[in-house]
Amino acid sequence: MHDDGLVFSYLIDGDGKGSRFDWAEVATWNPGDGLLWVHLNRDSEDSRHWLREQSGLDPLVVDALLAEDTRPRCAQMGGGVMLFLRGVNLNPGANPEDMVSIRVWLEESRIITVRIRRLLSVHDLRTAIEQGHGPTSTGDFVVQLAQRLVSRMAGVIGDIDDEVDALQDRVLVEESRQLRAQLNDLRREIIALRRYVAPQRDALAQLTVMRTSWFEDRDLLRLREEADRVTRYVEDLDAARERAAVTQEELGNKLSEQLNSRMYVLSVVAAVFLPLGFLTGLFGINVGGIPLADNPRGFVDILIVLLLITGLQVLLFRWRRWF
């Protein structure tokens, strides 16, 4: 096989360091050699072949690792744990809410991860191993991966809170329909993030209650902390979604008031000119007997009558408090 499907692989020692492995070394590895981490590209035929024919995994596990779309979840199968997580998409030109999946199969002496797109948290973990301060065990690997995934969520969710605050302030001073489109986009972004963040909280929480020999109590405690952080982020997203909805409702009310005010002014203008238009239309008919037709002051007298009618209408509207 070629190395295009193997993104990288490391044999991890107990001190946080690792030795780089290729396909040949992965094929000859055995549990007595130490903890092996194999990171694969899902779209590669080499990766698919190795998972199905040489990994020794249950076909159900392989199908799950190679599935087209996944949601964060955790399940214990035989002597291993299947863990699917998501990280915010911080790749250039990507939308953060388009979260990137990482599929993980955990055993005491072997870790298999499968990706579709590049995930910066996995790259950070690889860098930590090369620098000598990476994970020392399977439990520590899960903790460090979860910490990096959750930490990157903080910046994106913080930006969403700031954007909601900015839009709330703008609604107070602006009455722009463009704000409505921005609020709609923001709400869609929040919903897209929450779609994966909430199940990730449940997956991490479920992992903490699994009893496996290779998860130490310290690892479970750190995982509970990360699950609590994700819970706070879910609550922050819920609060931001509610604030955005309230802001959008307030903007809608202001735009409705603005429209009603303009319609009211147009209605008043139409009411003022309705009798004037009737009179001018009546005096403009081409038949005999029109009053003041032969009077030199007829035009002035008609203007005076029209002004008197307008003044009486204005007084009537003010008395009725119509404006």
Short mmCIF file of C-alpha atoms in Angstrom, two decimals:
data_model
loop_
_atom_site.label_atom_id
_atom_site.label_comp_id
_atom_site.label_asym_id
_atom_site.label_seq_id
_atom_site.Cartn_x
_atom_site.Cartn_y
_atom_site.Cartn_z
CA MET A 1 0.00 0.00 0.00
CA HIS A 2 0.98 3.60 -0.52
CA ASP A 3 1.21 6.19 2.22
CA ASP A 4 -1.50 8.46 0.83
CA GLY A 5 -4.19 6.99 3.12
CA LEU A 6 -2.04 7.07 6.23
CA VAL A 7 -2.00 10.69 7.32
CA PHE A 8 0.47 9.76 10.07
CA SER A 9 1.07 7.14 12.71
CA TYR A 10 3.04 7.15 15.96
CA LEU A 11 4.22 4.59 18.46
CA ILE A 12 3.74 6.52 21.72
CA ASP A 13 5.93 5.81 24.72
CA GLY A 14 4.95 6.45 28.31
CA ASP A 15 6.69 9.84 28.45
CA GLY A 16 4.65 11.72 25.86
CA LYS A 17 7.03 11.11 22.98
CA GLY A 18 6.43 9.12 19.80
CA SER A 19 8.18 7.43 16.91
CA ARG A 20 6.82 7.93 13.40
CA PHE A 21 5.47 4.75 11.75
CA ASP A 22 4.70 3.93 8.11
CA TRP A 23 2.33 1.30 6.71
CA ALA A 24 4.91 -1.47 6.97
CA GLU A 25 5.59 -0.76 10.64
CA VAL A 26 1.88 -0.48 11.38
CA ALA A 27 1.37 -3.91 9.80
CA THR A 28 4.04 -5.52 12.03
CA TRP A 29 2.98 -3.78 15.25
CA ASN A 30 1.73 -5.83 18.19
CA PRO A 31 0.31 -4.65 21.55
CA GLY A 32 3.53 -5.47 23.35
CA ASP A 33 5.36 -2.76 21.39
CA GLY A 34 3.45 0.07 23.07
CA LEU A 35 0.58 2.43 22.32
CA LEU A 36 -0.02 2.86 18.58
CA TRP A 37 -1.90 5.82 17.11
CA VAL A 38 -2.99 5.48 13.49
CA HIS A 39 -4.56 8.52 11.82
CA LEU A 40 -6.27 7.76 8.50
CA ASN A 41 -7.87 9.61 5.63
CA ARG A 42 -11.39 8.24 5.16
CA ASP A 43 -11.49 8.92 1.43
CA SER A 44 -8.42 6.81 0.69
CA GLU A 45 -8.85 3.30 -0.69
CA ASP A 46 -5.72 2.23 1.21
CA SER A 47 -7.30 3.32 4.49
CA ARG A 48 -10.55 1.54 3.70
CA HIS A 49 -8.71 -1.64 2.74
CA TRP A 50 -6.60 -1.62 5.90
CA LEU A 51 -9.63 -1.02 8.14
CA ARG A 52 -11.66 -3.79 6.52
CA GLU A 53 -8.96 -6.39 5.95
CA GLN A 54 -6.05 -5.82 8.35
CA SER A 55 -7.18 -3.81 11.36
CA GLY A 56 -9.01 -6.68 13.03
CA LEU A 57 -11.97 -4.45 13.86
CA ASP A 58 -15.56 -5.62 13.87
CA PRO A 59 -17.27 -4.83 10.53
CA LEU A 60 -19.88 -2.75 12.38
CA VAL A 61 -17.11 -0.59 13.84
CA VAL A 62 -15.47 -0.21 10.42
CA ASP A 63 -18.77 0.81 8.82
CA ALA A 64 -19.29 3.41 11.53
CA LEU A 65 -15.76 4.81 11.12
CA LEU A 66 -16.27 5.11 7.35
CA ALA A 67 -19.84 6.47 7.47
CA GLU A 68 -20.63 9.45 5.28
CA ASP A 69 -22.01 11.57 8.10
CA THR A 70 -21.76 11.18 11.86
CA ARG A 71 -22.98 12.85 15.00
CA PRO A 72 -21.02 12.99 18.27
CA ARG A 73 -21.62 9.82 20.24
CA CYS A 74 -19.89 7.24 22.39
CA ALA A 75 -20.41 3.48 22.46
CA GLN A 76 -18.56 0.60 24.06
CA MET A 77 -18.13 -2.44 21.83
CA GLY A 78 -16.25 -5.50 23.01
CA GLY A 79 -12.88 -4.49 24.34
CA GLY A 80 -12.88 -1.03 22.82
CA VAL A 81 -14.73 2.26 22.75
CA MET A 82 -16.03 4.04 19.67
CA LEU A 83 -16.00 7.81 20.13
CA PHE A 84 -17.14 10.35 17.55
CA LEU A 85 -16.46 14.03 18.21
CA ARG A 86 -16.63 17.31 16.30
CA GLY A 87 -14.41 20.36 16.18
CA VAL A 88 -15.10 23.85 14.86
CA ASN A 89 -13.93 24.31 11.29
CA LEU A 90 -11.06 26.81 11.44
CA ASN A 91 -9.63 25.87 8.05
CA PRO A 92 -9.05 28.88 5.74
CA GLY A 93 -12.21 30.04 4.02
CA ALA A 94 -14.47 27.72 6.02
CA ASN A 95 -17.43 28.51 8.26
CA PRO A 96 -16.77 27.63 11.93
CA GLU A 97 -20.28 26.21 12.34
CA ASP A 98 -19.47 23.64 9.63
CA MET A 99 -17.95 21.39 12.26
CA VAL A 100 -15.34 18.79 11.31
CA SER A 101 -15.79 15.22 12.51
CA ILE A 102 -13.13 13.02 14.06
CA ARG A 103 -13.93 9.32 14.42
CA VAL A 104 -11.95 7.50 17.12
CA TRP A 105 -11.59 3.85 18.01
CA LEU A 106 -9.96 3.30 21.40
CA GLU A 107 -8.24 0.21 22.75
CA GLU A 108 -5.79 -0.15 25.60
CA SER A 109 -2.79 -0.34 23.25
CA ARG A 110 -4.16 1.09 20.01
CA ILE A 111 -5.91 4.24 18.86
CA ILE A 112 -7.37 4.59 15.37
CA THR A 113 -8.65 7.96 14.21
CA VAL A 114 -10.32 8.68 10.89
CA ARG A 115 -10.81 12.11 9.35
CA ILE A 116 -12.51 13.58 6.30
CA ARG A 117 -11.08 17.08 6.57
CA ARG A 118 -8.09 18.47 8.40
CA LEU A 119 -8.70 19.24 12.06
CA LEU A 120 -6.35 21.65 13.82
CA SER A 121 -6.81 19.98 17.21
CA VAL A 122 -5.42 16.72 15.82
CA HIS A 123 -2.53 18.62 14.27
CA ASP A 124 -1.80 20.19 17.69
CA LEU A 125 -1.79 16.75 19.31
CA ARG A 126 0.64 15.51 16.70
CA THR A 127 2.91 18.50 17.33
CA ALA A 128 2.79 17.82 21.07
CA ILE A 129 3.96 14.26 20.50
CA GLU A 130 6.84 15.39 18.31
CA GLN A 131 7.86 17.92 20.97
CA GLY A 132 7.79 15.27 23.69
CA HIS A 133 4.78 16.37 25.74
CA GLY A 134 1.98 14.41 24.13
CA PRO A 135 -0.35 11.84 25.69
CA THR A 136 1.10 8.99 27.70
CA SER A 137 -1.84 6.57 27.57
CA THR A 138 -5.14 5.98 25.79
CA GLY A 139 -7.06 7.81 28.52
CA ASP A 140 -4.65 10.74 28.40
CA PHE A 141 -5.00 10.82 24.60
CA VAL A 142 -8.78 11.21 24.83
CA VAL A 143 -8.44 13.91 27.47
CA GLN A 144 -5.94 15.95 25.45
CA LEU A 145 -7.99 15.60 22.27
CA ALA A 146 -11.17 16.67 24.05
CA GLN A 147 -9.39 19.63 25.67
CA ARG A 148 -8.15 20.91 22.33
CA LEU A 149 -11.52 20.47 20.64
CA VAL A 150 -13.40 22.22 23.45
CA SER A 151 -10.86 25.03 23.81
CA ARG A 152 -11.28 26.00 20.15
CA MET A 153 -15.04 26.22 20.66
CA ALA A 154 -14.55 28.97 23.22
CA GLY A 155 -13.34 31.55 20.72
CA VAL A 156 -16.13 30.87 18.22
CA ILE A 157 -18.87 30.99 20.86
CA GLY A 158 -17.34 34.14 22.34
CA ASP A 159 -17.44 35.77 18.89
CA ILE A 160 -21.12 34.85 18.60
CA ASP A 161 -21.88 36.51 21.94
CA ASP A 162 -20.03 39.64 20.84
CA GLU A 163 -21.93 39.68 17.54
CA VAL A 164 -25.27 39.39 19.33
CA ASP A 165 -24.28 42.27 21.63
CA ALA A 166 -23.27 44.41 18.64
CA LEU A 167 -26.54 43.71 16.82
CA GLN A 168 -28.54 44.53 19.94
CA ASP A 169 -26.79 47.89 20.18
CA ARG A 170 -27.35 48.60 16.48
CA VAL A 171 -31.05 47.82 16.74
CA LEU A 172 -31.37 50.57 19.34
CA VAL A 173 -30.04 53.22 16.96
CA GLU A 174 -30.79 51.80 13.50
CA GLU A 175 -33.92 50.67 11.75
CA SER A 176 -32.35 48.85 8.84
CA ARG A 177 -33.81 45.82 7.15
CA GLN A 178 -30.25 44.59 6.63
CA LEU A 179 -30.10 43.88 10.36
CA ARG A 180 -32.89 41.35 9.93
CA ALA A 181 -30.82 39.37 7.42
CA GLN A 182 -27.79 39.50 9.73
CA LEU A 183 -29.87 38.25 12.65
CA ASN A 184 -31.24 35.41 10.53
CA ASP A 185 -27.71 34.38 9.54
CA LEU A 186 -26.55 34.54 13.14
CA ARG A 187 -29.44 32.39 14.36
CA ARG A 188 -28.71 29.80 11.68
CA GLU A 189 -25.07 29.75 12.75
CA ILE A 190 -26.05 29.21 16.39
CA ILE A 191 -28.43 26.39 15.48
CA ALA A 192 -25.78 24.70 13.33
CA LEU A 193 -23.23 24.84 16.15
CA ARG A 194 -25.65 23.59 18.78
CA ARG A 195 -26.61 20.66 16.56
CA TYR A 196 -23.19 19.10 17.22
CA VAL A 197 -22.11 20.72 20.48
CA ALA A 198 -25.04 19.34 22.50
CA PRO A 199 -24.47 15.69 21.45
CA GLN A 200 -20.75 16.16 22.13
CA ARG A 201 -21.58 17.04 25.71
CA ASP A 202 -23.57 13.80 26.00
CA ALA A 203 -20.80 11.75 24.37
CA LEU A 204 -18.14 13.02 26.79
CA ALA A 205 -20.46 12.56 29.76
CA GLN A 206 -21.19 8.99 28.68
CA LEU A 207 -17.49 8.28 28.33
CA THR A 208 -16.91 9.24 31.97
CA VAL A 209 -19.27 6.55 33.25
CA MET A 210 -17.73 3.73 31.20
CA ARG A 211 -15.62 1.36 33.21
CA THR A 212 -12.50 0.38 31.31
CA SER A 213 -9.19 -0.72 32.73
CA TRP A 214 -7.23 1.81 30.70
CA PHE A 215 -9.08 4.90 31.92
CA GLU A 216 -7.59 6.13 35.17
CA ASP A 217 -9.63 8.05 37.72
CA ARG A 218 -7.65 11.20 36.93
CA ASP A 219 -8.54 10.86 33.26
CA LEU A 220 -12.23 10.48 34.05
CA LEU A 221 -12.13 13.52 36.31
CA ARG A 222 -10.54 15.64 33.55
CA LEU A 223 -13.11 14.36 31.06
CA ARG A 224 -15.92 15.42 33.42
CA GLU A 225 -14.42 18.90 33.48
CA GLU A 226 -14.45 19.03 29.69
CA ALA A 227 -18.04 17.76 29.62
CA ASP A 228 -18.96 20.56 32.05
CA ARG A 229 -17.26 23.11 29.78
CA VAL A 230 -19.25 21.86 26.80
CA THR A 231 -22.42 22.09 28.91
CA ARG A 232 -21.64 25.75 29.61
CA TYR A 233 -21.08 26.35 25.89
CA VAL A 234 -24.44 24.78 25.10
CA GLU A 235 -26.05 27.08 27.65
CA ASP A 236 -24.23 30.05 26.12
CA LEU A 237 -25.51 29.08 22.67
CA ASP A 238 -29.06 28.75 24.01
CA ALA A 239 -28.80 32.17 25.64
CA ALA A 240 -27.36 33.71 22.46
CA ARG A 241 -30.14 32.16 20.38
CA GLU A 242 -32.80 33.58 22.71
CA ARG A 243 -31.16 37.00 22.71
CA ALA A 244 -30.97 36.98 18.92
CA ALA A 245 -34.66 36.01 18.74
CA VAL A 246 -35.63 38.82 21.12
CA THR A 247 -33.48 41.28 19.16
CA GLN A 248 -35.07 40.18 15.90
CA GLU A 249 -38.54 40.57 17.42
CA GLU A 250 -37.67 44.05 18.66
CA LEU A 251 -36.34 44.98 15.22
CA GLY A 252 -39.53 43.68 13.62
CA ASN A 253 -41.62 45.76 16.00
CA LYS A 254 -39.59 48.88 15.22
CA LEU A 255 -39.91 48.32 11.48
CA SER A 256 -43.65 47.73 11.87
CA GLU A 257 -44.00 50.93 13.88
CA GLN A 258 -42.03 52.77 11.22
CA LEU A 259 -44.29 51.41 8.48
CA ASN A 260 -47.43 52.21 10.45
CA SER A 261 -46.22 55.76 11.05
CA ARG A 262 -45.62 56.30 7.35
CA MET A 263 -48.97 54.79 6.44
CA TYR A 264 -50.60 57.06 9.03
CA VAL A 265 -49.03 60.16 7.48
CA LEU A 266 -50.15 59.05 4.03
CA SER A 267 -53.65 58.45 5.35
CA VAL A 268 -53.81 61.92 6.91
CA VAL A 269 -52.59 63.51 3.68
CA ALA A 270 -55.18 61.57 1.68
CA ALA A 271 -57.92 62.60 4.11
CA VAL A 272 -56.91 66.27 3.84
CA PHE A 273 -56.90 66.30 0.06
CA LEU A 274 -60.00 64.18 -0.43
CA PRO A 275 -62.54 67.05 -0.07
CA LEU A 276 -60.18 69.41 -1.88
CA GLY A 277 -59.95 67.01 -4.79
CA PHE A 278 -63.74 66.64 -4.79
CA LEU A 279 -64.29 70.40 -4.97
CA THR A 280 -61.67 71.03 -7.65
CA GLY A 281 -63.05 68.16 -9.66
CA LEU A 282 -66.58 69.46 -9.27
CA PHE A 283 -65.65 72.99 -10.43
CA GLY A 284 -63.63 71.57 -13.29
CA ILE A 285 -66.54 70.00 -15.15
CA ASN A 286 -67.25 71.59 -18.52
CA VAL A 287 -70.99 72.45 -18.20
CA GLY A 288 -72.89 75.66 -17.77
CA GLY A 289 -73.96 77.05 -14.42
CA ILE A 290 -70.62 76.64 -12.61
CA PRO A 291 -70.62 79.15 -9.70
CA LEU A 292 -68.17 82.08 -10.03
CA ALA A 293 -67.40 81.15 -13.63
CA ASP A 294 -67.86 84.77 -14.73
CA ASN A 295 -66.54 86.38 -11.51
CA PRO A 296 -63.03 87.91 -11.82
CA ARG A 297 -62.35 87.00 -8.19
CA GLY A 298 -63.71 83.46 -8.57
CA PHE A 299 -60.34 81.72 -8.47
CA VAL A 300 -59.26 83.60 -5.33
CA ASP A 301 -62.56 82.88 -3.62
CA ILE A 302 -62.22 79.15 -4.35
CA LEU A 303 -58.67 79.14 -2.94
CA ILE A 304 -59.93 80.82 0.23
CA VAL A 305 -62.68 78.22 0.58
CA LEU A 306 -60.17 75.40 0.10
CA LEU A 307 -57.84 76.89 2.72
CA LEU A 308 -60.72 77.24 5.16
CA ILE A 309 -61.70 73.61 4.63
CA THR A 310 -58.09 72.49 5.14
CA GLY A 311 -57.82 74.52 8.35
CA LEU A 312 -61.06 73.08 9.68
CA GLN A 313 -59.83 69.54 8.93
CA VAL A 314 -56.55 70.14 10.73
CA LEU A 315 -58.43 71.50 13.77
CA LEU A 316 -60.76 68.51 13.69
CA PHE A 317 -57.86 66.02 13.50
CA ARG A 318 -56.08 67.71 16.41
CA TRP A 319 -59.26 67.77 18.47
CA ARG A 320 -59.76 64.06 17.82
CA ARG A 321 -56.03 63.47 18.53
CA TRP A 322 -55.50 61.76 15.22
CA PHE A 323 -52.09 63.44 14.92
#
